[in-house]
Coordinates of N, CA, C and O in Angstrom, one line a residue:
X1 N 0.8 -1.2 0.0 CA 0.0 0.0 0.0 C 0.9 1.3 0.0 O 0.5 2.2 -0.7
X2 N 1.9 1.3 0.8 CA 2.8 2.5 0.8 C 3.4 2.7 -0.6 O 3.5 3.9 -1.0
X3 N 3.8 1.7 -1.3 CA 4.4 1.8 -2.6 C 3.3 2.4 -3.5 O 3.6 3.4 -4.3
X4 N 2.1 1.9 -3.5 CA 1.0 2.4 -4.3 C 0.7 3.9 -4.0 O 0.5 4.7 -5.0
X5 N 0.7 4.3 -2.8 CA 0.4 5.6 -2.4 C 1.6 6.6 -2.9 O 1.3 7.7 -3.4
X6 N 2.8 6.2 -2.7 CA 3.9 7.0 -3.2 C 3.9 7.1 -4.7 O 4.1 8.2 -5.2
X7 N 3.6 6.1 -5.4 CA 3.5 6.1 -6.8 C 2.4 7.1 -7.3 O 2.5 7.9 -8.2
X8 N 1.3 7.0 -6.6 CA 0.1 7.8 -6.9 C 0.4 9.3 -6.8 O 0.0 10.1 -7.6
X9 N 1.2 9.6 -5.7 CA 1.6 11.0 -5.5 C 2.5 11.5 -6.7 O 2.3 12.6 -7.2
X10 N 3.4 10.7 -7.1 CA 4.3 11.0 -8.2 C 3.5 11.2 -9.5 O 3.8 12.1 -10.3
X11 N 2.6 10.3 -9.7 CA 1.8 10.4 -11.0 C 0.9 11.6 -11.0 O 0.9 12.3 -12.0
X12 N 0.3 11.9 -9.8 CA -0.5 13.1 -9.7 C 0.3 14.4 -10.0 O -0.1 15.3 -10.7
X13 N 1.5 14.5 -9.3 CA 2.3 15.7 -9.4 C 2.8 15.8 -10.9 O 2.8 16.9 -11.4
X14 N 3.2 14.7 -11.5 CA 3.6 14.7 -12.9 C 2.5 15.2 -13.8 O 2.7 16.0 -14.7
X15 N 1.3 14.6 -13.6 CA 0.2 15.0 -14.5 C -0.2 16.5 -14.3 O -0.5 17.1 -15.3
X16 N -0.1 17.0 -13.1 CA -0.4 18.4 -12.8 C 0.6 19.3 -13.6 O 0.2 20.2 -14.2
X17 N 1.9 18.9 -13.4 CA 2.9 19.8 -14.1 C 2.7 19.7 -15.6 O 2.8 20.7 -16.3
X18 N 2.5 18.5 -16.2 CA 2.3 18.4 -17.6 C 1.1 19.2 -18.1 O 1.2 19.8 -19.1
X19 N 0.0 19.2 -17.3 CA -1.2 19.9 -17.7 C -1.0 21.4 -17.6 O -1.4 22.2 -18.5
X20 N -0.4 21.9 -16.6 CA -0.3 23.3 -16.3 C 1.0 24.0 -16.8 O 1.0 25.2 -17.0
X21 N 2.1 23.2 -17.0 CA 3.4 23.7 -17.4 C 4.0 22.8 -18.4 O 5.0 22.2 -18.1
X22 N 3.4 22.6 -19.6 CA 3.9 21.5 -20.5 C 5.3 21.8 -21.0 O 6.0 20.8 -21.2
X23 N 5.7 23.0 -21.2 CA 7.1 23.3 -21.6 C 8.1 22.8 -20.5 O 9.2 22.2 -20.8
X24 N 7.8 23.1 -19.3 CA 8.7 22.7 -18.1 C 8.7 21.2 -18.1 O 9.8 20.6 -17.9
X25 N 7.6 20.6 -18.2 CA 7.5 19.1 -18.1 C 8.4 18.5 -19.2 O 9.2 17.6 -19.0
X26 N 8.2 19.0 -20.4 CA 9.0 18.5 -21.6 C 10.5 18.7 -21.3 O 11.3 17.7 -21.6
X27 N 10.9 19.9 -20.9 CA 12.3 20.1 -20.7 C 12.9 19.2 -19.6 O 14.0 18.6 -19.8
X28 N 12.1 19.0 -18.6 CA 12.6 18.1 -17.5 C 12.7 16.7 -18.0 O 13.7 16.0 -17.7
X29 N 11.8 16.2 -18.8 CA 11.9 14.8 -19.3 C 13.1 14.7 -20.2 O 13.8 13.7 -20.1
X30 N 13.3 15.6 -21.1 CA 14.4 15.5 -22.1 C 15.7 15.6 -21.4 O 16.7 14.9 -21.7
X31 N 15.8 16.4 -20.3 CA 17.1 16.6 -19.6 C 17.3 15.4 -18.7 O 18.4 15.2 -18.2
X32 N 16.3 14.5 -18.5 CA 16.5 13.3 -17.7 C 16.8 12.1 -18.5 O 16.9 11.0 -18.0
X33 N 16.9 12.2 -19.8 CA 17.1 11.1 -20.7 C 18.5 10.5 -20.5 O 19.4 11.3 -20.2
X34 N 18.8 9.3 -20.8 CA 17.8 8.3 -21.2 C 17.1 7.7 -20.0 O 17.7 7.4 -19.0
X35 N 15.8 7.6 -20.2 CA 15.0 7.0 -19.2 C 14.4 5.6 -19.6 O 14.0 4.8 -18.8
X36 N 14.3 5.4 -20.9 CA 13.8 4.1 -21.4 C 12.4 4.1 -21.7 O 11.9 3.0 -22.1
X37 N 11.6 5.1 -21.3 CA 10.2 5.0 -21.5 C 9.8 5.5 -22.9 O 9.2 4.8 -23.7
X38 N 10.1 6.8 -23.2 CA 9.7 7.4 -24.5 C 11.0 8.0 -25.1 O 11.8 8.6 -24.4
X39 N 11.0 7.9 -26.4 CA 12.1 8.6 -27.2 C 11.9 10.1 -27.1 O 10.8 10.6 -27.1
X40 N 13.0 10.8 -27.2 CA 12.9 12.3 -27.2 C 11.9 12.8 -28.3 O 11.2 13.8 -28.1
X41 N 11.9 12.2 -29.5 CA 11.0 12.7 -30.5 C 9.5 12.6 -30.1 O 8.7 13.4 -30.4
X42 N 9.2 11.5 -29.4 CA 7.8 11.4 -28.9 C 7.5 12.4 -27.9 O 6.4 13.0 -27.8
X43 N 8.4 12.7 -27.0 CA 8.2 13.7 -25.9 C 8.0 15.1 -26.6 O 7.1 15.8 -26.2
X44 N 8.8 15.4 -27.6 CA 8.7 16.7 -28.3 C 7.4 16.8 -29.0 O 6.7 17.8 -29.0
X45 N 7.1 15.7 -29.7 CA 5.8 15.7 -30.5 C 4.6 16.0 -29.6 O 3.7 16.8 -29.8
X46 N 4.6 15.3 -28.4 CA 3.5 15.5 -27.4 C 3.5 16.9 -26.9 O 2.4 17.5 -26.8
X47 N 4.6 17.5 -26.7 CA 4.7 18.9 -26.2 C 4.1 19.8 -27.3 O 3.3 20.7 -27.0
X48 N 4.5 19.6 -28.5 CA 3.9 20.4 -29.6 C 2.4 20.3 -29.7 O 1.7 21.3 -29.9
X49 N 1.9 19.1 -29.5 CA 0.5 18.8 -29.6 C -0.2 19.5 -28.4 O -1.4 19.7 -28.5
X50 N 0.5 19.8 -27.4 CA -0.1 20.5 -26.2 C 0.3 22.0 -26.2 O 0.2 22.7 -25.2
X51 N 0.6 22.5 -27.4 CA 0.8 24.0 -27.6 C 2.2 24.5 -27.2 O 2.3 25.8 -27.2
X52 N 3.1 23.7 -27.0 CA 4.5 24.2 -26.7 C 5.2 24.5 -28.0 O 5.3 23.7 -28.9
X53 N 5.8 25.7 -28.0 CA 6.7 26.1 -29.2 C 8.0 25.5 -28.9 O 8.6 25.7 -27.8
X54 N 8.5 24.6 -29.8 CA 9.8 24.0 -29.7 C 10.7 24.6 -30.7 O 10.5 24.7 -31.9
X55 N 11.8 25.1 -30.1 CA 12.9 25.7 -30.9 C 14.1 24.8 -31.1 O 14.5 24.1 -30.1
X56 N 14.6 24.7 -32.3 CA 15.7 23.8 -32.6 C 17.0 24.1 -31.9 O 17.1 25.2 -31.3
X57 N 17.9 23.2 -31.9 CA 19.2 23.4 -31.4 C 19.8 24.5 -32.2 O 19.8 24.5 -33.4
X58 N 20.4 25.5 -31.5 CA 21.0 26.6 -32.1 C 22.4 26.9 -31.4 O 22.5 27.1 -30.2
X59 N 23.4 26.9 -32.2 CA 24.8 27.0 -31.7 C 24.9 28.4 -31.0 O 25.8 28.5 -30.1
X60 N 24.1 29.4 -31.3 CA 24.2 30.7 -30.6 C 23.4 30.8 -29.4 O 23.6 31.7 -28.6
X61 N 22.4 29.8 -29.1 CA 21.5 29.9 -28.0 C 21.4 28.7 -27.1 O 21.1 28.8 -25.9
X62 N 21.7 27.5 -27.6 CA 21.5 26.3 -26.9 C 22.5 26.1 -25.8 O 23.7 26.6 -25.9
X63 N 22.1 25.4 -24.8 CA 23.0 25.0 -23.7 C 23.1 23.4 -23.8 O 22.4 22.9 -24.7
X64 N 23.8 22.8 -22.9 CA 23.8 21.3 -23.0 C 22.4 20.8 -22.7 O 21.9 20.0 -23.5
X65 N 21.7 21.3 -21.7 CA 20.4 20.9 -21.4 C 19.4 21.7 -22.2 O 19.7 22.8 -22.6
X66 N 18.2 21.2 -22.3 CA 17.1 22.0 -22.9 C 16.7 23.1 -21.9 O 16.8 22.9 -20.7
X67 N 16.4 24.2 -22.4 CA 16.1 25.4 -21.6 C 14.7 26.0 -22.0 O 14.2 25.6 -23.1
X68 N 14.3 27.0 -21.3 CA 13.0 27.7 -21.6 C 13.4 29.1 -22.0 O 14.3 29.7 -21.4
X69 N 12.7 29.6 -23.0 CA 12.8 31.0 -23.5 C 11.4 31.5 -23.6 O 10.4 30.8 -23.8
X70 N 11.3 32.8 -23.4 CA 10.0 33.5 -23.5 C 9.6 33.7 -25.0 O 10.5 34.2 -25.8
X71 N 8.4 33.5 -25.3 CA 7.9 33.8 -26.7 C 7.4 35.3 -26.7 O 7.5 36.0 -25.6
X72 N 7.0 35.8 -27.8 CA 6.5 37.2 -27.9 C 5.3 37.5 -27.0 O 5.2 38.6 -26.5
X73 N 4.5 36.4 -26.7 CA 3.4 36.6 -25.8 C 3.7 36.2 -24.4 O 2.8 35.8 -23.7
X74 N 4.9 36.1 -24.1 CA 5.4 35.8 -22.7 C 5.1 34.4 -22.2 O 5.1 34.1 -21.1
X75 N 4.9 33.5 -23.2 CA 4.7 32.0 -22.9 C 6.1 31.4 -23.0 O 6.9 31.8 -23.8
X76 N 6.3 30.3 -22.2 CA 7.6 29.6 -22.3 C 7.7 28.8 -23.6 O 6.7 28.1 -24.0
X77 N 8.8 28.9 -24.3 CA 9.1 28.0 -25.4 C 10.3 27.1 -25.0 O 11.1 27.5 -24.2
X78 N 10.3 26.0 -25.6 CA 11.4 25.0 -25.3 C 12.5 25.2 -26.3 O 12.3 25.0 -27.5
X79 N 13.7 25.5 -25.8 CA 14.9 25.5 -26.7 C 15.6 24.1 -26.5 O 16.0 23.8 -25.4
X80 N 15.7 23.4 -27.5 CA 16.4 22.1 -27.4 C 17.9 22.3 -27.2 O 18.5 23.2 -27.7
X81 N 18.4 21.4 -26.3 CA 19.8 21.5 -25.9 C 20.7 20.7 -26.8 O 20.3 19.8 -27.5
X82 N 22.0 20.9 -26.6 CA 23.0 20.2 -27.4 C 23.0 18.7 -27.1 O 23.4 17.9 -27.9
X83 N 22.5 18.3 -25.9 CA 22.4 16.9 -25.6 C 21.5 16.1 -26.6 O 21.6 14.9 -26.7
X84 N 20.7 16.8 -27.4 CA 19.8 16.2 -28.4 C 20.6 15.9 -29.7 O 20.0 15.2 -30.5
X85 N 21.8 16.3 -29.8 CA 22.6 16.1 -31.0 C 23.4 14.8 -30.7 O 24.4 14.8 -29.9
X86 N 23.0 13.7 -31.4 CA 23.7 12.5 -31.2 C 25.2 12.6 -31.6 O 25.6 13.2 -32.6
X87 N 26.1 12.1 -30.7 CA 27.5 12.1 -31.0 C 28.2 13.4 -30.5 O 29.4 13.5 -30.6
X88 N 27.5 14.4 -30.1 CA 28.1 15.6 -29.6 C 28.5 15.5 -28.1 O 27.6 15.2 -27.3
X89 N 29.7 15.7 -27.8 CA 30.2 15.5 -26.4 C 29.8 16.7 -25.6 O 29.8 17.8 -26.1
X90 N 29.6 16.5 -24.3 CA 29.2 17.6 -23.4 C 30.4 18.6 -23.3 O 30.2 19.8 -23.2
X91 N 31.6 18.1 -23.4 CA 32.8 19.0 -23.3 C 32.8 20.0 -24.6 O 33.1 21.1 -24.4
X92 N 32.5 19.4 -25.7 CA 32.4 20.3 -26.9 C 31.3 21.3 -26.8 O 31.4 22.5 -27.2
X93 N 30.1 20.9 -26.3 CA 29.0 21.8 -26.1 C 29.4 22.9 -25.1 O 29.0 24.1 -25.3
X94 N 30.1 22.6 -24.1 CA 30.6 23.6 -23.1 C 31.5 24.6 -23.8 O 31.4 25.8 -23.5
X95 N 32.4 24.1 -24.7 CA 33.2 25.1 -25.4 C 32.4 26.0 -26.3 O 32.7 27.2 -26.4
X96 N 31.4 25.4 -27.0 CA 30.6 26.2 -27.8 C 29.8 27.3 -27.0 O 29.8 28.5 -27.4
X97 N 29.3 26.9 -25.9 CA 28.5 27.9 -25.1 C 29.4 28.9 -24.5 O 29.0 30.1 -24.4
X98 N 30.6 28.6 -24.2 CA 31.6 29.5 -23.5 C 32.3 30.5 -24.5 O 32.8 31.5 -24.0
X99 N 32.2 30.2 -25.8 CA 33.0 31.1 -26.7 C 32.1 31.9 -27.6 O 32.6 32.6 -28.5
X100 N 30.8 31.9 -27.4 CA 29.9 32.7 -28.2 C 30.0 34.1 -28.0 O 30.5 34.6 -27.0
X101 N 29.7 35.0 -29.0 CA 29.1 34.7 -30.3 C 30.2 34.3 -31.4 O 31.4 34.6 -31.1
X102 N 29.8 33.7 -32.5 CA 30.7 33.4 -33.5 C 30.4 34.2 -34.8 O 29.2 34.4 -35.1
X103 N 31.4 34.6 -35.5 CA 31.2 35.3 -36.7 C 31.0 34.4 -37.9 O 30.4 34.8 -38.9
X104 N 31.5 33.1 -37.8 CA 31.3 32.2 -38.9 C 31.6 30.8 -38.4 O 32.0 30.6 -37.2
X105 N 31.4 29.8 -39.2 CA 31.7 28.4 -38.8 C 33.2 28.3 -38.6 O 33.7 27.7 -37.6
X106 N 34.0 28.9 -39.4 CA 35.5 28.9 -39.3 C 35.9 29.6 -37.9 O 36.8 29.1 -37.2
X107 N 35.3 30.7 -37.6 CA 35.5 31.3 -36.3 C 35.2 30.4 -35.2 O 36.0 30.3 -34.2
X108 N 34.1 29.7 -35.3 CA 33.7 28.7 -34.2 C 34.7 27.6 -34.1 O 35.2 27.3 -33.0
X109 N 35.1 27.1 -35.2 CA 36.1 26.0 -35.2 C 37.5 26.4 -34.7 O 38.1 25.8 -33.8
X110 N 37.9 27.6 -35.1 CA 39.2 28.1 -34.6 C 39.2 28.4 -33.1 O 40.1 28.0 -32.4
X111 N 38.2 29.1 -32.6 CA 38.2 29.6 -31.2 C 37.8 28.4 -30.3 O 38.3 28.5 -29.1
X112 N 37.0 27.5 -30.7 CA 36.7 26.4 -29.8 C 37.6 25.2 -29.9 O 37.8 24.5 -28.9
X113 N 38.1 25.0 -31.1 CA 39.0 23.8 -31.3 C 38.2 22.5 -31.3 O 38.8 21.4 -31.2
X114 N 36.9 22.6 -31.4 CA 36.1 21.3 -31.4 C 36.4 20.6 -32.7 O 36.7 21.2 -33.7
X115 N 36.4 19.3 -32.6 CA 36.7 18.5 -33.8 C 35.7 18.7 -35.0 O 34.5 19.0 -34.7
X116 N 36.1 18.5 -36.2 CA 35.3 18.7 -37.4 C 34.1 17.8 -37.3 O 33.0 18.2 -37.7
X117 N 34.2 16.6 -36.8 CA 33.0 15.7 -36.7 C 31.9 16.3 -35.8 O 30.7 16.1 -36.1
X118 N 32.3 17.0 -34.8 CA 31.3 17.7 -33.9 C 30.6 18.8 -34.7 O 29.3 18.9 -34.6
X119 N 31.3 19.5 -35.5 CA 30.7 20.5 -36.3 C 29.7 19.9 -37.4 O 28.7 20.4 -37.7
X120 N 30.2 18.8 -37.9 CA 29.4 18.0 -38.9 C 28.1 17.6 -38.2 O 27.0 17.6 -38.8
X121 N 28.2 17.1 -37.0 CA 26.9 16.7 -36.3 C 26.0 17.8 -36.1 O 24.8 17.7 -36.3
X122 N 26.5 19.0 -35.8 CA 25.7 20.2 -35.6 C 25.0 20.6 -36.9 O 23.9 21.0 -36.9
X123 N 25.8 20.6 -38.0 CA 25.3 21.0 -39.3 C 24.2 20.0 -39.8 O 23.4 20.4 -40.7
X124 N 24.2 18.8 -39.3 CA 23.3 17.8 -39.8 C 22.0 17.7 -38.9 O 21.2 16.8 -39.2
X125 N 21.9 18.5 -37.9 CA 20.7 18.5 -37.0 C 19.5 18.8 -37.9 O 19.4 19.8 -38.5
X126 N 18.5 17.9 -37.8 CA 17.2 18.2 -38.6 C 16.5 19.4 -38.0 O 16.8 19.8 -36.9
X127 N 15.6 19.9 -38.8 CA 14.9 21.1 -38.4 C 14.2 21.0 -37.0 O 14.2 21.9 -36.2
X128 N 13.7 19.8 -36.7 CA 13.0 19.6 -35.4 C 14.0 19.1 -34.4 O 13.6 19.1 -33.2
X129 N 15.2 18.8 -34.7 CA 16.3 18.4 -33.8 C 15.9 17.3 -32.9 O 16.4 17.2 -31.8
X130 N 15.0 16.5 -33.3 CA 14.6 15.4 -32.4 C 15.0 14.0 -32.9 O 15.0 13.1 -32.2
X131 N 15.2 13.9 -34.2 CA 15.7 12.7 -34.8 C 17.2 12.6 -34.6 O 17.9 13.6 -34.7
X132 N 17.7 11.4 -34.4 CA 19.1 11.3 -34.3 C 19.7 11.5 -35.7 O 19.2 11.2 -36.7
X133 N 20.9 12.1 -35.7 CA 21.6 12.5 -36.9 C 22.0 11.3 -37.7 O 22.5 10.3 -37.2
X134 N 21.7 11.4 -39.0 CA 22.1 10.3 -39.9 C 23.6 10.4 -40.1 O 24.1 11.5 -40.4
X135 N 24.3 9.3 -40.0 CA 25.8 9.4 -40.2 C 26.1 9.7 -41.6 O 27.0 10.5 -41.9
X136 N 25.4 9.2 -42.6 CA 25.6 9.6 -44.0 C 25.4 11.1 -44.2 O 26.3 11.7 -44.8
X137 N 24.4 11.6 -43.7 CA 24.1 13.1 -43.8 C 25.2 13.9 -43.1 O 25.7 14.9 -43.7
X138 N 25.6 13.5 -42.0 CA 26.7 14.2 -41.2 C 28.0 14.2 -42.0 O 28.7 15.2 -42.0
X139 N 28.3 13.1 -42.7 CA 29.6 13.1 -43.4 C 29.5 13.9 -44.7 O 30.5 14.4 -45.2
X140 N 28.3 14.0 -45.3 CA 28.2 14.8 -46.6 C 27.9 16.2 -46.4 O 28.3 17.0 -47.2
X141 N 27.3 16.6 -45.2 CA 27.0 18.0 -45.0 C 28.1 18.8 -44.3 O 28.0 20.0 -44.3
X142 N 29.0 18.1 -43.7 CA 30.0 18.8 -42.9 C 30.9 19.7 -43.7 O 31.2 19.5 -44.9
X143 N 31.4 20.8 -43.1 CA 32.2 21.7 -43.8 C 33.6 21.8 -43.1 O 33.8 21.7 -41.9

């Protein structure tokens, strides 16, 4: 009984947060991955279906974790974090975040020293940034 009661409290609290703060709920789930329940793409799709504006990974704005940004009407939007880019190391993401802004891709490469394959991974992020990067696309799109 105590296990059931504890679980019920967690479920209720989670459902309340998802209902009243869907962007916060989505960010928290994505930042807790891998959990094994739902893929990040499913979590993002559900957030969009519940009215959350999802913004792609952006080398000028993203952090390692997903974050919240205000929209024009002061609602929270979800900014996907670098952790959503398959194959990008947290150390490389920290360099990117610490050296901004960048004048060009070459400026980014020179000042951060991150490997070319990391830049290729970033350049291959799909528009919704929820699907894992295709290796073939990463190798052909890289600069």
